[in-house]
Short mmCIF file of C-alpha atoms in Angstrom, two decimals:
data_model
loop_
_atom_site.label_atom_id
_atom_site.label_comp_id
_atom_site.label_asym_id
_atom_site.label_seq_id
_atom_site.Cartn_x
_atom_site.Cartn_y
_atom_site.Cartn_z
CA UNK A 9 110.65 -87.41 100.85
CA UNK A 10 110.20 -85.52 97.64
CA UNK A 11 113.07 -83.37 95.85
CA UNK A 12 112.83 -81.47 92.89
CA UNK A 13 114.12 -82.35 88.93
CA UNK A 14 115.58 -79.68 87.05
CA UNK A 15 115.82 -78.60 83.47
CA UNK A 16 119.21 -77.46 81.80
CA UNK A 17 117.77 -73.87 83.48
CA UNK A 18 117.61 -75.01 86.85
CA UNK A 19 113.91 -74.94 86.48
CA UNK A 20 111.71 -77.41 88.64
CA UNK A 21 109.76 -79.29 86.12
CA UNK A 22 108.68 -82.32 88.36
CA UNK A 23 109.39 -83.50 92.07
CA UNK A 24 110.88 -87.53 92.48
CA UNK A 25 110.50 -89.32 95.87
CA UNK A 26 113.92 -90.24 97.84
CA UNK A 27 114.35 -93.28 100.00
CA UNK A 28 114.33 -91.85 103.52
CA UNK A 29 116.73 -94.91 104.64
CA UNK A 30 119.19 -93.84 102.39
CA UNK A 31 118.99 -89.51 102.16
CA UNK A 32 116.58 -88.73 105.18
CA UNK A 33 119.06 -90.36 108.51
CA UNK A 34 119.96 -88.48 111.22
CA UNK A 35 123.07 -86.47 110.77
CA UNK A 36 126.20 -86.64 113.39
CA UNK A 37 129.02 -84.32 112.76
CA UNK A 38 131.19 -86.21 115.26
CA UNK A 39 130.87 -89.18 113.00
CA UNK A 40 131.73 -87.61 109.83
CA UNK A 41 134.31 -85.97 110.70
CA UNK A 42 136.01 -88.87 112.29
CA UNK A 43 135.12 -90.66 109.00
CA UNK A 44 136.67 -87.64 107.25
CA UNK A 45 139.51 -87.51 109.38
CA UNK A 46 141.14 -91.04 109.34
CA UNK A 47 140.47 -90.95 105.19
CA UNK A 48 142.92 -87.93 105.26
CA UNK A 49 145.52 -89.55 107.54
CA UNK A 50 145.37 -92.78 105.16
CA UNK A 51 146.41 -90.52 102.28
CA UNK A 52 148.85 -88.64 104.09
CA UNK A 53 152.68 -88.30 102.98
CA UNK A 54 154.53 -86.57 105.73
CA UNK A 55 157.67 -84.63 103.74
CA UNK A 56 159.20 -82.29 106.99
CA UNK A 57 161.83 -84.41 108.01
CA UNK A 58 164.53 -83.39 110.44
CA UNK A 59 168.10 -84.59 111.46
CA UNK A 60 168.72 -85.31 114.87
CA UNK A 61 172.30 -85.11 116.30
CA UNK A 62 172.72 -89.16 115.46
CA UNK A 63 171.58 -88.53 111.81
CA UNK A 64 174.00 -85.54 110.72
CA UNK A 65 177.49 -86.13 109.70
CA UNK A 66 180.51 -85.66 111.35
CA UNK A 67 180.93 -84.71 114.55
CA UNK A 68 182.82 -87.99 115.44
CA UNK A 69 185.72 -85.92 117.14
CA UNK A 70 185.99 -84.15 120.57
CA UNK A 71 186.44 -80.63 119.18
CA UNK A 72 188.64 -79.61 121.70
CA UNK A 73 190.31 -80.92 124.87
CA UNK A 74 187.97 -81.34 128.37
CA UNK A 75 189.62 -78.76 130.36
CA UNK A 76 192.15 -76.01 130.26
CA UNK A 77 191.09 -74.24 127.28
CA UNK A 78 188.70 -71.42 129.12
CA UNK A 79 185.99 -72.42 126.40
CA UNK A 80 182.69 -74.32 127.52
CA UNK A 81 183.07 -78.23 127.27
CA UNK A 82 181.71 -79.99 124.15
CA UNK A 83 181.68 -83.49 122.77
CA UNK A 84 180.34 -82.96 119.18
CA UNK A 85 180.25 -80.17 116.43
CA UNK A 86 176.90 -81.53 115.76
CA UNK A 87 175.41 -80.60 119.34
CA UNK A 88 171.58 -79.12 118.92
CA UNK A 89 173.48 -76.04 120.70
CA UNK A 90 175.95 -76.04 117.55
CA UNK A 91 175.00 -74.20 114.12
CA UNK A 92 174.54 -76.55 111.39
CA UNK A 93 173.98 -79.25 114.22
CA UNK A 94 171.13 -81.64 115.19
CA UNK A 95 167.38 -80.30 115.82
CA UNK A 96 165.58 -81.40 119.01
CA UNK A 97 162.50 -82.87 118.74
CA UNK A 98 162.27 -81.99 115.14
CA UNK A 99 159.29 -83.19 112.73
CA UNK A 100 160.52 -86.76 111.10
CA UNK A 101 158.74 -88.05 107.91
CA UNK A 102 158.78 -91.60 109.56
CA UNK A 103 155.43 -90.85 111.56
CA UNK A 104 152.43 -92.77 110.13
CA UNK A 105 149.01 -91.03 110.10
CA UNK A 106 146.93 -94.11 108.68
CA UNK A 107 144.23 -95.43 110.99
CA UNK A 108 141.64 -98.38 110.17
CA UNK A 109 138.06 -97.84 109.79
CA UNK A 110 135.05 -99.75 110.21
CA UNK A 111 133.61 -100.38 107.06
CA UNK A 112 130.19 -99.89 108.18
CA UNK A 113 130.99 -96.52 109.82
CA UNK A 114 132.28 -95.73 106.80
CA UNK A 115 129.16 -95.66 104.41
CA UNK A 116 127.06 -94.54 107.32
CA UNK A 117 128.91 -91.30 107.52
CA UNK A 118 128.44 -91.61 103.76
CA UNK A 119 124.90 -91.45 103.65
CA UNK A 120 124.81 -88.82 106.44
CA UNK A 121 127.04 -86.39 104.41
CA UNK A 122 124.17 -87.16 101.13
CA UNK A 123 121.24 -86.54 103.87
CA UNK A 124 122.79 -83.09 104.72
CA UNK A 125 122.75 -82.09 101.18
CA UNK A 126 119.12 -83.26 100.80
CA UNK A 127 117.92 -81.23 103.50
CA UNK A 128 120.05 -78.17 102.58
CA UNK A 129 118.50 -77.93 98.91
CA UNK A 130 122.54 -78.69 97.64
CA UNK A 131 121.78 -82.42 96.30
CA UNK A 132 120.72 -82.00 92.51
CA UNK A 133 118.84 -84.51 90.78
CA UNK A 134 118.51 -83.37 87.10
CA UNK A 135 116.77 -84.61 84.00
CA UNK A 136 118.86 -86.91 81.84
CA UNK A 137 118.59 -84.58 79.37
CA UNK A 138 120.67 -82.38 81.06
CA UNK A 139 123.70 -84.26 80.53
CA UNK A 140 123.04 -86.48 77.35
CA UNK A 141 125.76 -84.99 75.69
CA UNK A 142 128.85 -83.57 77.79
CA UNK A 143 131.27 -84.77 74.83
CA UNK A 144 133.15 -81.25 74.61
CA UNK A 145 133.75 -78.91 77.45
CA UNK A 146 131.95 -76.13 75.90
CA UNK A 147 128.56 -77.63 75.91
CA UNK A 148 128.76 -78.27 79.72
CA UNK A 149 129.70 -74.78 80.59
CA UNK A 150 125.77 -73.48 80.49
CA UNK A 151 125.52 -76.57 82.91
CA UNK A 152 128.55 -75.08 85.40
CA UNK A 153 126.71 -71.46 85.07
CA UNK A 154 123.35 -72.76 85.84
CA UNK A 155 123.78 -75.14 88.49
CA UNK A 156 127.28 -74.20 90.09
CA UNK A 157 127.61 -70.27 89.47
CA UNK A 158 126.73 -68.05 92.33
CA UNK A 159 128.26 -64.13 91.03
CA UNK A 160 131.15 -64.16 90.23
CA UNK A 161 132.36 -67.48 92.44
CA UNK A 162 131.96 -70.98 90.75
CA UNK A 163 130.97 -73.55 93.70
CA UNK A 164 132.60 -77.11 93.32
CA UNK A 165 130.05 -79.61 92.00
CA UNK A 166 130.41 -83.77 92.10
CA UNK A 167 128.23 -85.65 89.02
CA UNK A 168 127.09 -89.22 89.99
CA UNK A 169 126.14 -91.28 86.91
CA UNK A 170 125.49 -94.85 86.02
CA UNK A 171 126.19 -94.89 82.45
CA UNK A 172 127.75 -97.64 80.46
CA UNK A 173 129.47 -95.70 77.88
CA UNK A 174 131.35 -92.51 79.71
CA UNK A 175 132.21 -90.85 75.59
CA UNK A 176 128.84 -88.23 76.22
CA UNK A 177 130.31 -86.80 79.77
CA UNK A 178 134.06 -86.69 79.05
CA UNK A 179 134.02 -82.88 78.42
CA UNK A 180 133.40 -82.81 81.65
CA UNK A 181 137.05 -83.42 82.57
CA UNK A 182 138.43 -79.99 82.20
CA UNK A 183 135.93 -78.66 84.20
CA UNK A 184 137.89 -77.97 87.16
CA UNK A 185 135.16 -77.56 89.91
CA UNK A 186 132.89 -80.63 88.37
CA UNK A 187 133.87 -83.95 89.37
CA UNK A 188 132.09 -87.12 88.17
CA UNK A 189 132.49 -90.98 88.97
CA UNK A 190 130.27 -93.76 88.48
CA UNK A 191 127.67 -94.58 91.34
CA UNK A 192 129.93 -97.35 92.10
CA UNK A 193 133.10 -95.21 92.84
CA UNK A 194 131.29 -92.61 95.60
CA UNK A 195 133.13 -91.25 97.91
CA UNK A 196 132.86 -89.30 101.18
CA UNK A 197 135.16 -87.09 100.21
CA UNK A 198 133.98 -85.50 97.10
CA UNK A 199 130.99 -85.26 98.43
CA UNK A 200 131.87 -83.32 101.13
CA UNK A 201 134.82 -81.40 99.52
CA UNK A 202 131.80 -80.52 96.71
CA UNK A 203 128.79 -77.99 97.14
CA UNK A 204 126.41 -79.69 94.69
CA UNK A 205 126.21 -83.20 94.64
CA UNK A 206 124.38 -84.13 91.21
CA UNK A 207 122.71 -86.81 89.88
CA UNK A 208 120.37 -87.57 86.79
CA UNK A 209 117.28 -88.45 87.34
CA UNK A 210 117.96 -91.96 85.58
CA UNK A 211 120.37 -92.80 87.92
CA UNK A 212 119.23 -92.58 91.04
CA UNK A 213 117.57 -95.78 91.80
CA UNK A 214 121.38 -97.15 90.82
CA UNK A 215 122.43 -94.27 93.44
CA UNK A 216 120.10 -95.94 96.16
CA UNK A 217 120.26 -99.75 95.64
CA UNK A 218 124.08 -99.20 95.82
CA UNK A 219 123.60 -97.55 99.05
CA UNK A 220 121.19 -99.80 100.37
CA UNK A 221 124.02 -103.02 99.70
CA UNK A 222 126.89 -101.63 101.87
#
C-alpha cells in the first residue's frame, strides 16, 4: 500500500509503502466506538449532584400535628412535595462511569481508526523537512494553512514524531488545532478527535514497529 509524501506545499513529491498489517485492516465501527466509549467513561467526573430528602437539613420535626388541623398530613419540611425539599431520583455525582478494557482491543481499534485515515486520503506523511524547525509558532503557521486549512475553517490536526530532542517542534504548542506526541504516547483519541493525522516521513517505521509490538 503506497501513500503519498508531501512538501511544505502539500505537493506529492514521492509515494512510501505502508505496512498493510498495521494501516490496511478491516475497519469495525462497533469496535471503535466501544473502544472510544469506555476511554471517555474512564475520564469522566460526574459534577450534577442532587440531595435527596435524607441528605438536606432539617426537617427533623413533625411540622404540624396528625389530625385536626384541616391541612394535608406531613412528616418532614424536607418532603420531595415541599419547596426547598429533597429531589427524587435526582442525578448524584457518586455514579462511576469507568469500565476496563482489553488491552488488545484497545490498540486494535487503534490501528483501525489509522486504517480509516489511510484510506480516506486524511493520514499525512510529510517530508522531514517539513517540520525541521517548528521552534516559534510563526514558522508553523504556513504548515497549519497548507495542510489543515480548508476556507475559512482550520481542521484539527495530530503530529506523530520520534525525535529525541522536542526544542525544533515546540512552537507547535500554541497551535490550538495541532497536537503532537511522541510515537510512543499515541492515542485513540487524538486520532480520532483530529482530521489529519501527520507524520514525517522519518518516523514512520518508529510509527509501525511500535504498532506492530502491542
Amino acid at each position: 500500500m503506497d501513500v503519498a509524501v508531501y512538501n511544505k506545499k502539500k505537493e506529492q513529491i514521492r509515494t512510501v509503502s505502508l505496512d498493510e498489517s498495521v494501516f490496511g485492516i478491516t475497519v469495525n465501527p462497533d469496535v471503535v466506538h466501544e473502544v472510544v466509549r469506555v476511554l471517555r467513561g474512564n475520564v469522566r467526573k460526574p459534577i450534577a449532584h442532587a440531595k435527596d430528602r435524607g441528605a438536606v437539613s432539617g426537617g427533623g420535626k413533625k411540622p404540624w400535628r396528625q389530625k385536626g388541623t384541616g391541612r394535608a398530613r406531613h412528616g418532614s419540611i424536607r418532603s420531595p412535595l415541599w419547596r426547598k425539599g429533597g429531589v427524587t431520583h435526582g442525578p448524584l455525582n457518586e455514579r462511576v462511569f469507568a469500565r476496563s478494557l482489553n488491552k488488545k482491543t484497545k490498540w486494535t481499534a487503534l490501528a483501525m481508526v489509522l486504517s480509516g485515515k489511510v484510506k480516506r486520503n486524511l493520514f499525512c506523511v510529510v517530508s522531514d523537512d517539513v517540520v525541521a524547525d517548528f521552534s516559534k509558532t510563526k514558522l508553523v503557521q504556513p504548515f497549519v494553512d497548507s495542510f489543515l486549512k480548508e476556507g475559512k475553517r482550520i481542521h484539527r490536526g495530530f503530529l506523530l514524531h520520534s525525535f529525541s530532542d522536542t526544542s525544533s517542534i515546540r512552537g507547535v504548542r500554541n497551535i490550538q488545532q495541532l497536537r503532537w506526541a511522541p510515537v510512543s504516547g499515541i492515542n485513540i483519541m487524538d486520532c480520532v478527535n483530529a482530521m489529519y493525522v501527520i507524520v514525517p516521513e522519518s518516523s514512520l517505521q518508529a510509527l509501525t514497529s511500535f504498532m506492530k509490538r502491542l
